[in-house]
Structures are given as structure tokens and as C-alpha cells.
Coordinates of C-alpha atoms and ligand atoms in Angstrom, one line a residue:
X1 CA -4.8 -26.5 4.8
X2 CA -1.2 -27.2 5.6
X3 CA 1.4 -24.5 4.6
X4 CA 4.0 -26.5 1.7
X5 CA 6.9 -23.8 2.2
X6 CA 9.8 -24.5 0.8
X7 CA 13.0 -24.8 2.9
X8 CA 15.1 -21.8 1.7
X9 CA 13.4 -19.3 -1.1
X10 CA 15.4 -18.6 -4.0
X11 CA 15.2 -15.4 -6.4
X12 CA 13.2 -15.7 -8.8
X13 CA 14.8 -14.1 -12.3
X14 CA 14.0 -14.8 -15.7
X15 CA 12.0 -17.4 -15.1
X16 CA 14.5 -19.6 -12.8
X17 CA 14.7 -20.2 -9.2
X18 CA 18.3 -19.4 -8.7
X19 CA 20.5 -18.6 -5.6
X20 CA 21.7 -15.5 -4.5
X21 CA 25.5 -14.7 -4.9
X22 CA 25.7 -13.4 -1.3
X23 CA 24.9 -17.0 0.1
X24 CA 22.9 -15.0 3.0
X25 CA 20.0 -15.5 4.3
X26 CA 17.0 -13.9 6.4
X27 CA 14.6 -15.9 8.4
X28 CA 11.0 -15.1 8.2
X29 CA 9.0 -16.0 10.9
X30 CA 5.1 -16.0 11.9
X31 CA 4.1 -13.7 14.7
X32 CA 1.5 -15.5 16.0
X33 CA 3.8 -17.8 17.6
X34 CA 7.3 -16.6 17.4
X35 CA 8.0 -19.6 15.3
X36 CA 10.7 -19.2 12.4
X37 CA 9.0 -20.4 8.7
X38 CA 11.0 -20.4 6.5
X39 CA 14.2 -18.7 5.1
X40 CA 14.2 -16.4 2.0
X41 CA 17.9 -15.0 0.3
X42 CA 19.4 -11.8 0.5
X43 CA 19.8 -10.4 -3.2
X44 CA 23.0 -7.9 -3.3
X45 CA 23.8 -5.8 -6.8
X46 CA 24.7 -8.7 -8.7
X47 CA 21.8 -10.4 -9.1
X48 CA 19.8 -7.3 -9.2
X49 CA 21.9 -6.7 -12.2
X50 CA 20.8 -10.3 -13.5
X51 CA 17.3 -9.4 -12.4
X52 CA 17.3 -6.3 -14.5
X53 CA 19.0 -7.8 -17.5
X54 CA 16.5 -10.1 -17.2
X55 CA 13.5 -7.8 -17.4
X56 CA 15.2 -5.7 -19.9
X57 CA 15.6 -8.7 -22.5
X58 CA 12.1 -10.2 -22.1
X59 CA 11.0 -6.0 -22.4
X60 CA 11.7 -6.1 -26.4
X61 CA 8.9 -9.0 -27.2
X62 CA 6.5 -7.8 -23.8
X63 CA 6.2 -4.2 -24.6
X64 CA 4.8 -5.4 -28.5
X65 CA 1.8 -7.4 -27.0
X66 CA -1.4 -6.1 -27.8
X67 CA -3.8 -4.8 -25.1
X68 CA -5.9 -8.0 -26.2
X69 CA -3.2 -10.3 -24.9
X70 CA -2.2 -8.6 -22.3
X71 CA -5.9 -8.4 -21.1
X72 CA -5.7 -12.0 -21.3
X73 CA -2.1 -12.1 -19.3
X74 CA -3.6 -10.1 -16.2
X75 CA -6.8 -12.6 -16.2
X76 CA -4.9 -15.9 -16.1
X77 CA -3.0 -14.3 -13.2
X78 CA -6.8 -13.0 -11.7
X79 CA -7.8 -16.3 -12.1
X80 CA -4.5 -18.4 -10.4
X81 CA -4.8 -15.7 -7.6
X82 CA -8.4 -16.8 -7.0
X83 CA -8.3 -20.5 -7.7
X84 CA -5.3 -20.4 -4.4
X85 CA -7.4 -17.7 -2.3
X86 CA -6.8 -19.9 0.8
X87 CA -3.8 -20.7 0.5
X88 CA -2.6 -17.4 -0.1
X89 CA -4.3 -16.2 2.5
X90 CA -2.8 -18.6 5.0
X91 CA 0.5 -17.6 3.8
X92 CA -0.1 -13.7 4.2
X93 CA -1.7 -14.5 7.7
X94 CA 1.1 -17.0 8.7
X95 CA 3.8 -14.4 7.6
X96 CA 2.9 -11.0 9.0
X97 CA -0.2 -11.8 11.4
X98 CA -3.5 -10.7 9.3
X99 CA -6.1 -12.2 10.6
X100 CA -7.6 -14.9 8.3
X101 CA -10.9 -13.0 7.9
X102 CA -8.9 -10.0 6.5
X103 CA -6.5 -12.2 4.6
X104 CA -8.9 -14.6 3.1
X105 CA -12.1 -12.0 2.5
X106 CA -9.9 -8.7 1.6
X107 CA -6.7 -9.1 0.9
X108 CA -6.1 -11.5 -1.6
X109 CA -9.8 -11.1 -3.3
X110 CA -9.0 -7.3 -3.8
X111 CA -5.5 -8.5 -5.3
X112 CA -7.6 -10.6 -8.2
X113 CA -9.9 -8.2 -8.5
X114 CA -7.1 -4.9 -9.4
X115 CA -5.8 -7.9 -12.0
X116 CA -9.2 -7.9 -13.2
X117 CA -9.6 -4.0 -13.5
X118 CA -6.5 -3.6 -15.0
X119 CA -7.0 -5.9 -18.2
X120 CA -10.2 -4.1 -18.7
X121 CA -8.6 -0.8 -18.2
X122 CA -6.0 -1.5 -20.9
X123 CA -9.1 -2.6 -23.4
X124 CA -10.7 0.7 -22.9
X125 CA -7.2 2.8 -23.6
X126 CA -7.6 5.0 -26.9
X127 CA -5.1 7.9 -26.5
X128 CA -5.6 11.0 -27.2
X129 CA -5.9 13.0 -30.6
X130 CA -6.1 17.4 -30.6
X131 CA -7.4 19.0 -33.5
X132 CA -5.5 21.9 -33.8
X133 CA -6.9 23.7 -37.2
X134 CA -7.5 22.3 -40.7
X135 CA -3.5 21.2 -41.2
X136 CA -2.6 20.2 -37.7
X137 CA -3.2 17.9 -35.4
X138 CA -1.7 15.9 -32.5
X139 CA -1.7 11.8 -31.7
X140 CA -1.0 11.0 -28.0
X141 CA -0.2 7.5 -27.6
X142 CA 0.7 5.8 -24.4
X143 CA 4.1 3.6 -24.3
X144 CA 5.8 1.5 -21.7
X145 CA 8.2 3.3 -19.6
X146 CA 10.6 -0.2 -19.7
X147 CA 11.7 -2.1 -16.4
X148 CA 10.1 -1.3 -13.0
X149 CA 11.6 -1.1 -9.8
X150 CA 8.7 -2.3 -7.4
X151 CA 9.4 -2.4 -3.5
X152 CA 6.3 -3.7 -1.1
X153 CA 6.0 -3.0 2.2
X154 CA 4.7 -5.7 4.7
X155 CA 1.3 -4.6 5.5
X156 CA -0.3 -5.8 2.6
X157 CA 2.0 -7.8 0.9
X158 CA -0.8 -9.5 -1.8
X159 CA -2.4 -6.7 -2.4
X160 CA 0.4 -3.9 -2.6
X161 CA 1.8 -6.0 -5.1
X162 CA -1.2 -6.2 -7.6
X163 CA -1.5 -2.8 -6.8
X164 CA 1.5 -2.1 -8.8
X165 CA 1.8 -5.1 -11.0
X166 CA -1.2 -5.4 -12.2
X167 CA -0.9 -1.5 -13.9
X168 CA 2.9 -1.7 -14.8
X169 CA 2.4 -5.4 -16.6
X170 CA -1.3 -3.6 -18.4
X171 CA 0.8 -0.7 -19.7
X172 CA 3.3 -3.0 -21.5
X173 CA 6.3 -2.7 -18.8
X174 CA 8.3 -5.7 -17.3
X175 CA 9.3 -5.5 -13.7
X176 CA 11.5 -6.7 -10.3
X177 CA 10.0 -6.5 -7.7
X178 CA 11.1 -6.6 -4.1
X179 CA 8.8 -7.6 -1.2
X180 CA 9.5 -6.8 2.5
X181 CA 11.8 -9.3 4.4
X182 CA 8.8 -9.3 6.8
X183 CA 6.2 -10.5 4.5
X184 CA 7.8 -11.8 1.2
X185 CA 6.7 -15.3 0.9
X186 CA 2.9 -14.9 -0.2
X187 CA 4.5 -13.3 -3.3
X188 CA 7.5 -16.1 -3.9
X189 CA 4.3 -18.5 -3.5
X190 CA 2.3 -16.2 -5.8
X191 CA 5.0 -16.2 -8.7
X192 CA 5.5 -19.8 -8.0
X193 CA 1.6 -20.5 -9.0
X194 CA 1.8 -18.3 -12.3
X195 CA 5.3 -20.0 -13.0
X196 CA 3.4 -23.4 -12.5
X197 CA 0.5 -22.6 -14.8
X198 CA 2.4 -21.4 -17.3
X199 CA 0.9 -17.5 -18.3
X200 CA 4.2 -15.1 -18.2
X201 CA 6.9 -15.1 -20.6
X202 CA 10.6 -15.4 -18.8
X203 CA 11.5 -12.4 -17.4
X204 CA 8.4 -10.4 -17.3
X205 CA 8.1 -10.7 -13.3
X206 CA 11.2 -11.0 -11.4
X207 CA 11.4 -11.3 -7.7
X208 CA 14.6 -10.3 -5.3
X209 CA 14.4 -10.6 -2.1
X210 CA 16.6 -8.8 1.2
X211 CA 17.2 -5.9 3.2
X212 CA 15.8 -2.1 1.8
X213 CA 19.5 -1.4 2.7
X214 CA 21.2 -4.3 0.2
X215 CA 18.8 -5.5 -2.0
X216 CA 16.5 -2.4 -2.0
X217 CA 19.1 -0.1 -2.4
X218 CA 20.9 -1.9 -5.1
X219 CA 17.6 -1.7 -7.0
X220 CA 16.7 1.5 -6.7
X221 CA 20.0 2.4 -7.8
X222 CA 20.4 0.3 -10.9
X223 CA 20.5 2.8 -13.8
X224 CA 18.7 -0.1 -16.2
X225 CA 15.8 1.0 -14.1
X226 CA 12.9 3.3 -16.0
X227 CA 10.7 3.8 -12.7
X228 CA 10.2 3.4 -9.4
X229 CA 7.6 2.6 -7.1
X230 CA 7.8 2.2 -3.6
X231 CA 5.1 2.0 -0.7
X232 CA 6.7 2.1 2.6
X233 CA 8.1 4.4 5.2
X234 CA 9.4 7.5 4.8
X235 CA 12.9 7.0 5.4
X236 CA 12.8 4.7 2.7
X237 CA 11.2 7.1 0.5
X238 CA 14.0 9.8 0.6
X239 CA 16.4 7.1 -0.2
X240 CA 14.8 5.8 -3.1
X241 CA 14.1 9.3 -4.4
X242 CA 17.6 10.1 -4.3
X243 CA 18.1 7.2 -6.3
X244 CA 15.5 8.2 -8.2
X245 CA 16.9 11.6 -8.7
X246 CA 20.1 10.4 -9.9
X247 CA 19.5 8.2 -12.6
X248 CA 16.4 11.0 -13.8
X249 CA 13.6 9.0 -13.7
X250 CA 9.9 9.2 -12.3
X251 CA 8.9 7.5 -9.0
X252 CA 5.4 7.0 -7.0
X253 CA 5.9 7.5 -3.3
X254 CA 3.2 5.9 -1.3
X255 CA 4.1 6.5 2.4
X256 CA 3.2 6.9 5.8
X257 CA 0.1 8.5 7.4
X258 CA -1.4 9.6 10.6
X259 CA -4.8 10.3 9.4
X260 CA -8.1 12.6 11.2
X261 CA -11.0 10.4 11.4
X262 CA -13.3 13.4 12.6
X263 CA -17.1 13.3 14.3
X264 CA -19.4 15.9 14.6
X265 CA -21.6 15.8 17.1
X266 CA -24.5 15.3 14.6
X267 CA -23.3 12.3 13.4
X268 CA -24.9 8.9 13.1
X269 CA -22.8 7.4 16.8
X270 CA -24.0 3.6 15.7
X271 CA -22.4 4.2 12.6
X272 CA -19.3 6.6 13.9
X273 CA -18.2 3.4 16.6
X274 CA -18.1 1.4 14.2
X275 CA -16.6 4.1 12.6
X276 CA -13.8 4.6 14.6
X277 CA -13.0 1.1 14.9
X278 CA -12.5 0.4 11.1
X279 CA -11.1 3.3 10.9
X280 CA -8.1 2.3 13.3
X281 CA -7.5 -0.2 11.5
X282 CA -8.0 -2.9 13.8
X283 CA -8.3 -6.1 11.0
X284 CA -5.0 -5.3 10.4
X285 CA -3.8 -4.4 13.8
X286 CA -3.8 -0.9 13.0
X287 CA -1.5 -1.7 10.3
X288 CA -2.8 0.2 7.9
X289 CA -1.3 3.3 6.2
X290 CA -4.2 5.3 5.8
X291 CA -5.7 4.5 9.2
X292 CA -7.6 6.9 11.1
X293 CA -5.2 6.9 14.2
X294 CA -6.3 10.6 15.3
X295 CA -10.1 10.5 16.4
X296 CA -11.2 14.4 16.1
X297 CA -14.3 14.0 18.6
X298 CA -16.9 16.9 19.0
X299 CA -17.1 18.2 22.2
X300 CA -20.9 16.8 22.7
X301 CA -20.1 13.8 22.2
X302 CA -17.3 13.1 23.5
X303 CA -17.5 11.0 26.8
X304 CA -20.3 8.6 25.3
X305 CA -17.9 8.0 22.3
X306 CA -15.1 7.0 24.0
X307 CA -16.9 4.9 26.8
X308 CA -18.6 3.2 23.9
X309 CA -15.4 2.8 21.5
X310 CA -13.4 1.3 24.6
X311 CA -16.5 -1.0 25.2
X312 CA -16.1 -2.3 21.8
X313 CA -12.2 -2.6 21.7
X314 CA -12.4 -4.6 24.8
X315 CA -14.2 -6.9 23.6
X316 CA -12.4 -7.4 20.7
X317 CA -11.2 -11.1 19.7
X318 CA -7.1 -11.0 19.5
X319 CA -5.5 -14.0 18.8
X320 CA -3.4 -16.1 16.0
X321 CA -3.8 -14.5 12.7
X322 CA -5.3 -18.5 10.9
X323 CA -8.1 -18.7 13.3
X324 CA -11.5 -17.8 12.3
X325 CA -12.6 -15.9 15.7
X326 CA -9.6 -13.4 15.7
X327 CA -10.6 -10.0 14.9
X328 CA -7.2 -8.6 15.5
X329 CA -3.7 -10.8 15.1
X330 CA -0.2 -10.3 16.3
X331 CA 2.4 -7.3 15.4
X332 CA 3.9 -8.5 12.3
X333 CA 7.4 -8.1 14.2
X334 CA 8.9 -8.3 17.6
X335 CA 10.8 -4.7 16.8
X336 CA 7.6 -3.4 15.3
X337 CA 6.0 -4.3 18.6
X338 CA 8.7 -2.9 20.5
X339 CA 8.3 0.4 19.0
X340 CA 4.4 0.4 19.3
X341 CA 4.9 -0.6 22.9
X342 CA 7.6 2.5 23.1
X343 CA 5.0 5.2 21.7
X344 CA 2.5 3.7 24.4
X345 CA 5.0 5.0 27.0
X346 CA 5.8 8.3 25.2
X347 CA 1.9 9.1 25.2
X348 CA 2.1 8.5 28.7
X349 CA 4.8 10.6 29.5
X350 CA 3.3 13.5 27.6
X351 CA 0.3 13.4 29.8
X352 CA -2.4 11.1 27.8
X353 CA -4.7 9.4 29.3
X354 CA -4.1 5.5 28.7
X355 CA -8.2 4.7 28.7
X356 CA -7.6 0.9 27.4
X357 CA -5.0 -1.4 27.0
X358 CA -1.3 -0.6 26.4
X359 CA -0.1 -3.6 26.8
X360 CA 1.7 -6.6 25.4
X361 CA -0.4 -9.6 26.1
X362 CA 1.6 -12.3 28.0
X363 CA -0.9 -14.9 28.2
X364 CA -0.7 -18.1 26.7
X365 CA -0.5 -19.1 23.8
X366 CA -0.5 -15.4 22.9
X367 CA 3.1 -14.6 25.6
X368 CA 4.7 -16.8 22.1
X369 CA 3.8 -14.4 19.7
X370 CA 4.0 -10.4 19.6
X371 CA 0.2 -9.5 20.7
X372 CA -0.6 -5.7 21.8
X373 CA -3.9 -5.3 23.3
X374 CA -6.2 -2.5 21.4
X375 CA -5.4 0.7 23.1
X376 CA -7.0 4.2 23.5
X377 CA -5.5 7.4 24.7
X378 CA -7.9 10.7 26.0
X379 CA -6.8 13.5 26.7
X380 CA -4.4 13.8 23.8
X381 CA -3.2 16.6 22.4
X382 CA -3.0 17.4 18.7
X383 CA 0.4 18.5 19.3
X384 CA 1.9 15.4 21.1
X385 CA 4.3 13.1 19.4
X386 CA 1.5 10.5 19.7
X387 CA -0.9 12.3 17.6
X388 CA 1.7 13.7 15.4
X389 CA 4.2 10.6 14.5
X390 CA 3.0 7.2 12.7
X391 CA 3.1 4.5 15.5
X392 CA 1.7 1.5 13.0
X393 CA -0.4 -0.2 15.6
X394 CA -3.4 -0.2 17.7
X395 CA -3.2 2.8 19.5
X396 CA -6.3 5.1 18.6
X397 CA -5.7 8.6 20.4
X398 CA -8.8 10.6 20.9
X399 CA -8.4 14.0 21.0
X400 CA -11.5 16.6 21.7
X401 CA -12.4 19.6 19.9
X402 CA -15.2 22.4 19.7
X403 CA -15.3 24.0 16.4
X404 CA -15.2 23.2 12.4
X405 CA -12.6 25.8 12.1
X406 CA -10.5 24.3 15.3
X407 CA -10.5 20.7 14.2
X408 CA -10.2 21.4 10.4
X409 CA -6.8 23.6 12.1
X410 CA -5.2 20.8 14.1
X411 CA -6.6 18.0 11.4
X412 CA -4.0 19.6 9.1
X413 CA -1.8 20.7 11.5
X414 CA 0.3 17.2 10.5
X415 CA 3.7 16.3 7.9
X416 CA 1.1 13.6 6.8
X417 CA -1.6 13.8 3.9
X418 CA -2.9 10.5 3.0
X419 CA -6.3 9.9 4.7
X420 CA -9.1 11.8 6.7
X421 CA -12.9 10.5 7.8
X422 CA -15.6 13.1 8.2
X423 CA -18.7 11.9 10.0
X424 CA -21.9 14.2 10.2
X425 CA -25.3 14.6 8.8
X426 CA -24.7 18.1 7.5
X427 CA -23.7 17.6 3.7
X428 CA -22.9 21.3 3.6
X429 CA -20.3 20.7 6.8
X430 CA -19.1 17.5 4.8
X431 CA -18.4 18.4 1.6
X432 CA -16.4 22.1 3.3
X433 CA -14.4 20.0 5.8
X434 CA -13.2 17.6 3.2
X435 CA -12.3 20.5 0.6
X436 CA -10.1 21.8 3.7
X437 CA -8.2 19.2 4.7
X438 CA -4.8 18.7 2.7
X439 CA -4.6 14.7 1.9
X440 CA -5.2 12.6 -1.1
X441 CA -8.7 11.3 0.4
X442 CA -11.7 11.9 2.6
X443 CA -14.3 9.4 3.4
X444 CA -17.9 11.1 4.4
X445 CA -19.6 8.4 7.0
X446 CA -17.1 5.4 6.2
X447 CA -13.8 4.8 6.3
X448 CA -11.0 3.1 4.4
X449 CA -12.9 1.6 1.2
X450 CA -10.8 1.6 -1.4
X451 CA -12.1 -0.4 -4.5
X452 CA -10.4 -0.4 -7.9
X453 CA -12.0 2.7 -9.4
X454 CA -10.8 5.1 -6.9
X455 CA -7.6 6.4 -6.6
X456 CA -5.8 6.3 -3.9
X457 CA -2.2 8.1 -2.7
X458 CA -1.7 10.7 -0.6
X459 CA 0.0 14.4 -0.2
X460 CA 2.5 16.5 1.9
X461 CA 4.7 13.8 3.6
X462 CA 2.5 10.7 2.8
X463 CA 3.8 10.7 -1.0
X464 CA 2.7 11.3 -4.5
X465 CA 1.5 9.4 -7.7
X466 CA -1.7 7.3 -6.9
X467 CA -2.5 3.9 -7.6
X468 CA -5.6 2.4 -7.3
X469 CA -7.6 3.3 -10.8
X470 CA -7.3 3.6 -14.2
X471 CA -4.7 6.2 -13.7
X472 CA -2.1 4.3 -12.5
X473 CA -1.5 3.5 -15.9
X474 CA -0.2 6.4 -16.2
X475 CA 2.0 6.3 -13.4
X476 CA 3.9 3.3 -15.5
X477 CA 3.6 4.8 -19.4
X478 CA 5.9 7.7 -21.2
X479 CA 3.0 9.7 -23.0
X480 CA 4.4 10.4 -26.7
X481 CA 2.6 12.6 -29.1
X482 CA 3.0 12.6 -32.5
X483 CA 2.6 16.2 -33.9
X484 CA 1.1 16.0 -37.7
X485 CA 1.1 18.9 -40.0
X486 CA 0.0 18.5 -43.4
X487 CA -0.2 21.7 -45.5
X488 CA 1.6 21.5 -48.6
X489 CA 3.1 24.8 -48.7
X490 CA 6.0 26.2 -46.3
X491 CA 4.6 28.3 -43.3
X492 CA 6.6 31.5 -44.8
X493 CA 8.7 32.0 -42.0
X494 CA 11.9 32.4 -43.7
X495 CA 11.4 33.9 -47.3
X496 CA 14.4 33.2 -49.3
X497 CA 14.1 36.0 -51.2
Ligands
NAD1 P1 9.7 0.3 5.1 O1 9.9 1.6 4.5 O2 10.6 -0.2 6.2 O3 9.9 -0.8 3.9 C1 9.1 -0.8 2.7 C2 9.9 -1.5 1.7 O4 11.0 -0.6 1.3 C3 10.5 -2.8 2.1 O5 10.5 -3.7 1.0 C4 12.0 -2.4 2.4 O6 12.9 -3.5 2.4 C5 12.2 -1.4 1.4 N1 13.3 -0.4 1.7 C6 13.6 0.0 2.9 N2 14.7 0.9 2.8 C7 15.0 0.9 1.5 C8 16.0 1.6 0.8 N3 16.9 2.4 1.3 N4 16.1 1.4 -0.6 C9 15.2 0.6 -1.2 N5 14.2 0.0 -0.5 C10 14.1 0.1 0.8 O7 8.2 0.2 5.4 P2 7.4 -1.1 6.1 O8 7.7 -1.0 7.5 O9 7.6 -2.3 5.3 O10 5.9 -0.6 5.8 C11 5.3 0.3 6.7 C12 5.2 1.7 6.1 O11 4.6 1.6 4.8 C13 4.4 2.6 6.9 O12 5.0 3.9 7.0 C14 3.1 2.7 6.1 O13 2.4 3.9 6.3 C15 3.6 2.6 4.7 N6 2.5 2.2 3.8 C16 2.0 3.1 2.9 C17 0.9 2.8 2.1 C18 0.4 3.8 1.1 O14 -0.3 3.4 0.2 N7 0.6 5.1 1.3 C19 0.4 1.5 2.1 C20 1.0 0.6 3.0 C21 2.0 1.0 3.9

């Protein structure tokens, strides 16, 4: 199918395609060749503002909707996401380099299926009542916070975004949201197909696009903003919490990672390659927040693991993102790839062994576009900066250990909490290690599943607030209870007499 971009994206606010006061604009371009697509605007606080008044006004009719109708709101949208799967797919693989297979199979199925999940999570939503004796009791009833602040990073730009639309639209909010400048057109396209069909009233989406430090910052820092989420870096997060912190209001911080993917030397090794390999990240370009980038590997087992993960890796199908062979696309930028291609040579410098790759790859077509082959360190220490620090690419370190206590030690001995992988046969070993390790999710034998009805978010420096499940409702509602008494006669605190 041939991409129909338009020439220059406009904002999208109150249901209007309309120009950004600045007059600037950012190029987007696809990493598979190198090739500018399209241009998007840069929003500054003006049209934040007009974004937000926006959201504000279409807030008063919005948050009154019944659960029924907005059940039926979130599957129109599940439904317009699936009719286009293709086509968004070819968008999010042409923008930041996801190979098609991900794009088309993961990435924007799982975005219609949270829409899905949410409208039957909003069905199911009762509140709470306490009994408190014969005279008391207490009604908890959830409302809307008001207008969302929603900032995507570029990794998953389809399905970030349902990630936090599809809860903050169920619980009755209205929202702008802001998409990377990397990755932002699958969502314009996205908003463009529910516009088309018709399902939103004005104002209840609203898209600004930019720079984190103009158009992100003016958002965060709007004070007709109820809540904040962001997924993204961690640099980003401090800025938006202090924004956050200013204005007093809640925010969910889904950040970085550098997760342990650890095997025991009783583990399944069939299973634990492939293990290792999904749990890298590698359909993404290791481009995944939660990905297991620091492989805890059992002493035993060691050298047949890595000469069997490398055999794999090298193997591996890298090419452009829209082609059904590629099993791993292109860096989604050229500085991205520079800075992948930088932590290659600080490994090196600190002394790890560079087992595979570690390269750009310079052949044609692929010298066009910003390709990195798969690449595996030995020899690394837990205490290096490439074991410690989030590179955001395919560089899988592997580092060697002898004990449960040892690896459970240096597995936590990270400012990251987001995602771990334990691999053995002992259920006893399993279920210990996972209790141990301080992050917001284990997987036992598997790695990086993450359907609807889980949660997901991390700890420590990966962020807090999850998304993911039922409860990231509540991430987007202000809990009010409504505290009934109804004895006649006066408690008898204060006799008059
Ligand atoms: P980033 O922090 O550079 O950007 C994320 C978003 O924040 C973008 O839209 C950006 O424009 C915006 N932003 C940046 N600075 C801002 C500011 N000062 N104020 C407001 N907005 C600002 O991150 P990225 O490079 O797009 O994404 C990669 C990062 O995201 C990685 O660290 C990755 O681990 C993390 N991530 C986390 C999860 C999770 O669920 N925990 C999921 C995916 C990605």
C-alpha cells in the first residue's frame, strides 16, 4: 500500500486542522532509508493554550457520558484502528523503523485491543460502598480528573498512545496529547481516521506536535492541566515532574530501564535462547523499555549460551522496517544511532568483550538508512556503564555469575526497576528471585508479554503509576466519597446544657 502523507501536519485542536502560531516546522524522516517524509509543526504555548481550552470546553458535555456511551466511543475507535491495521502499520514502520511484522502483528493490534479492554473495564466499574455501623456508611465514586496532558515517546508510538487514551477517555477525561517528533505521524493519521468516521465529539482528543523542550514543556506547564502522563526518558521525567509539582497535580512516570533477564543453569536453554533474544528486544531493535539488555548467565552454562545466542543474532534478518523478511529494522534516528554506536565504544574501553557485531552496517541499501548490527558483549561487568546505563539498542551484555544470592545482588544493584526475566525449572528458585528483585515486573520462562490485564510500570528510577489494566483507570480518576450518616439524633458531643 502506498503511504498518502500529507505535505505539512497541522495540529489537530478542537476538532480542526489548524496551523501552528510559530510557523516552524520539523522534518520527520524514515530510517530505513534516510529519506525525509513528511513535515509536522512545532506547537509553542499558544496553541497549547488553544489546545487546552479546547479540551477544557468539550470536558463539561464528555465527562456527563455514561459508561454505556463511552463503551461505545472506545469501540468505534477499536474498530477504525483495526479496519486501517496496515496502513497504520506502514506508517509506524516507515516513521521510526519497526519492522512490519512487529508493526502490523503487535503494535497496532495490541493498540485496538487496550481500546477494547478499556470500554469493557468502564462497564464493569461499580465504586465502592463501606458499611460503617447501623447509621453510617460511605459511597466511593470514581470522577474524571479533567484535561490530560499525554506525552509519547517514539518507541511505540500506536500503542503508548492507546495505552493512555484509551483509560483517560473510559474514565470520562478529555485530553492533548503530544507524540514524539520522531514518530508522530501514525497518531496525526490515527486522529485523522476517527475525525473521518465521525465518533469523537470536538475537543475530546487534541494533538500538538514539537520539541519536549517547546511544545512538551509548554504542556506540561499549562496550569489548565489536571494530570500528566509521560512515557519517556528520564531527563524528561524530572522536567515534567517539576511541572507537575508546581501546578499540584498527579503524574505517571513510565521511564527508562536496563532490565536482568537471568538463567539458571537448570533452565530450559531451547527456551532461554530464544529467551534472550526476545528479551533484547530485537523486533524493535532493542528499542524496548523494559528489555532484558543485562543477560545474568549461570556459570554452567555459560559458554554454550553465548556461542548459541551469537549463532542466532547472526543470523538475524536486518533490513528496511516494510519488508516482510526483516527481523530487526533501522535505529529510529541518526543521533539515536550515534549514541548506541558510542556506548559500543565505551564497552570496549571498559574492557568487554565485543563477541558480535558493533557495527553500523554500510552496505547497500542499508549505508542509506541508520542500521546497527545485533551486538553482544562478554565479559561484562555488572558495574560497567554498559550494564548500568540504558543504551536503547541492540547491544545485549552478558555478564556471568555463580550464586542466587550474587546475581539477585548485582540484578538490583541498578537506578532502574522496570523489568526482570527469571529462567529455571526450580519454582521454589523462581518465585524467591522474583520477590527479591526491586522492579514493577518479573517474567518466569518468557519475557516481555504484556497483554491488557496486566499491569505494567516500573519502580526506583524506571517511574511510577502503571498502565496496562483495569487500574489505569485509576491513574486518570479523583476518587470522591460521599460520607452518609443518618441517625436522627445529635452525636452528644457538645451538650448545650
Ligand atoms: P524522551 O524522553 O526523549 O521523549 C519522550 C517524550 O517526552 C517525547 O514526546 C518528547 O518530546 C517529550 N519530552 C522531552 N522532554 C520534555 C520536556 N522537558 N517536557 C515535556 N515533554 C518532554 O524519550 P524517547 O527518546 O522518545 O523514548 C525513549 C525513552 O522512553 C527510553 O528511556 C525508554 O526506556 C522510555 N520508555 C519507557 C516506557 C515505559 O513504559 N516505562 C515505554 C517506552 C519507552
Amino acid at each position: 500500500m502506498a503511504l498518502t502523507l500529507k505535505n505539512v501536519y497541522q495540529l489537530y485542536i478542537n476538532g480542526e486542522w489548524v496551523n501552528a502560531s510559530s510557523g516552524k516546522t520539523i522534518e520527520v524522516d524514515n530510517p530505513s532509508t534516510g529519506e525525509v517524509l513528511t513535515k509536522i509543526q512545532e506547537a509553542n504555548k499558544d496553541d497549547i493554550d488553544r489546545a487546552v481550552t479546547a479540551a477544557q470546553a468539550a470536558l463539561t458535555e464528555w465527562c456527563q457520558t455514561t459508561p454505556v456511551e463511552r463503551q461505545d466511543y472506545l469501540l468505534k475507535i477499536a474498530e477504525v484502528i483495526e479496519k486501517n491495521n496496515d496502513y497504520l502499520a506502514e506508517i509506524v514502520s516507515a516513521e521510526m523503523g519497526m519492522p512490519a511484522s512487529t508493526s502490523s502483528f503487535l503494535e497496532i493490534p495490541g493498540a485496538a485491543d487496550h481500546f477494547k479492554y478499556f470500554a469493557g473495564c468502564i462497564r464493569a466499574e461499580e465504586g465502592f460502598v463501606a458499611t460503617i455501623d447501623a447509621n453510617d456508611i460511605a459511597i466511593t465514586i470514581r470522577e474524571p480528573l479533567g484535561v490530560c496532558g499525554l506525552i509519547i515517546p517514539w518507541n511505540f508510538p500506536i500503542s503508548i498512545s492507546a495505552w493512555k487514551l484509551a483509560p483517560a477517555l473510559a474514565a470520562g477525561n478529555t485530553v492533548v496529547i503530544k507524540p514524539s517528533s520522531h514518530s508522530p505521524l501514525s497518531l496525526l493519521e490515527l486522529v485523522r481516521l476517527i475525525d473521518e468516521a465521525g465518533i469523537l465529539p470536538r475537543g475530546v482528543i487534541n494533538v500538538v506536535t514539537g520539541s519536549g523542550k517547546v511544545c512538551g514543556a509548554a504542556l506540561t506547564s499549562h496550569p489548565g492541566i489536571d494530570k500528566l502522563s509521560l512515557t519517556g526518558s528520564v531527563e524528561a521525567g524530572k522536567n515534567v515532574l517539576r511541572e507537575a509539582s508546581c501546578n499540584i497535580i498527579p503524574a505517571t512516570m513510565e521511564l527508562g530501564g536496563k532490565s536482568p533477564n537471568i538463567f539458571f543453569a537448570d533452565c530450559d536453554l531451547d527456551k532461554a535462547v530464544e529467551g534472550a533474544i526476545l528479551g533484547l528486544g530485537v523486533h524493535n531493535q532493542g528499542e524496548v523499555c523494559s528489555a532484558g539488555t543485562r543477560a545474568f548467565v549461570q556459570a554452567e552454562i555459560y559458554d554454550e549460551f553465548v556461542e548459541r545466542v551469537c549463532k542466532v543474532l547472526a543470523k538475524l534478518k536486518v533490513g528496511p522496517a516494510w519488508n516482510d523478511e526483516t527481523e530487526m529494522g533501522p535505529i529510529v534516528s541518526k543521533e539515536q544511532m550515534e549514541k548506541v554506536l558510542s556506548y559500543i565504544e565505551i564497552g570496549k574501553a571498559e574492557g568487554a568483550r565485543l563477541k558480535l557485531g558493533g557495527k553500523r552496517i554500510t552496505t547497500p541499501p542499508l549505508d542509506k538508512g541508520y542500521f546497527v548490527e545485533p551486538t553482544v558483549f562478554v565479559d561484562v561487568k555488572n558495574s560497567m556503564r554498559i550494564a548500568q546505563e540504558e543504551i536503547f539498542g541492540p547491544v545485549l551484555c552478558i555478564i556471568k555469575f555463580v550464586s542466587e544470592e550474587e546475581v539477585i545482588q548485582m540484578a538490583n544493584d541498578n537506578d532502574y526497576g522496570l523489568g526482570a526475566g527469571v529462567w529455571t525449572r526450580d519454582i521454589n528458585r523462581a518465585l524467591r528471585v522474583s520477590r527479591a528483585i526491586r522492579t514493577g515486573k518479573v517474567w518466569i520462562n518468557t519475557y516481555d508479554q504484556v497483554p491488557a490485564n496486566v499491569p505494567f510500570g516500573g519502580c526506583k528510577k524506571s517511574g511510577f503509576g502503571r498502565e496496562v489494566h483495569k487500574m489505569a483507570i485509576d491513574e486518570y480518576s479523583n476518587f470522591k466519597t460521599i460520607y452518609i450518616h443518618t441517625g436522627e439524633k445529635p452525636y452528644g458531643f457538645y451538650p448545650e446544657s
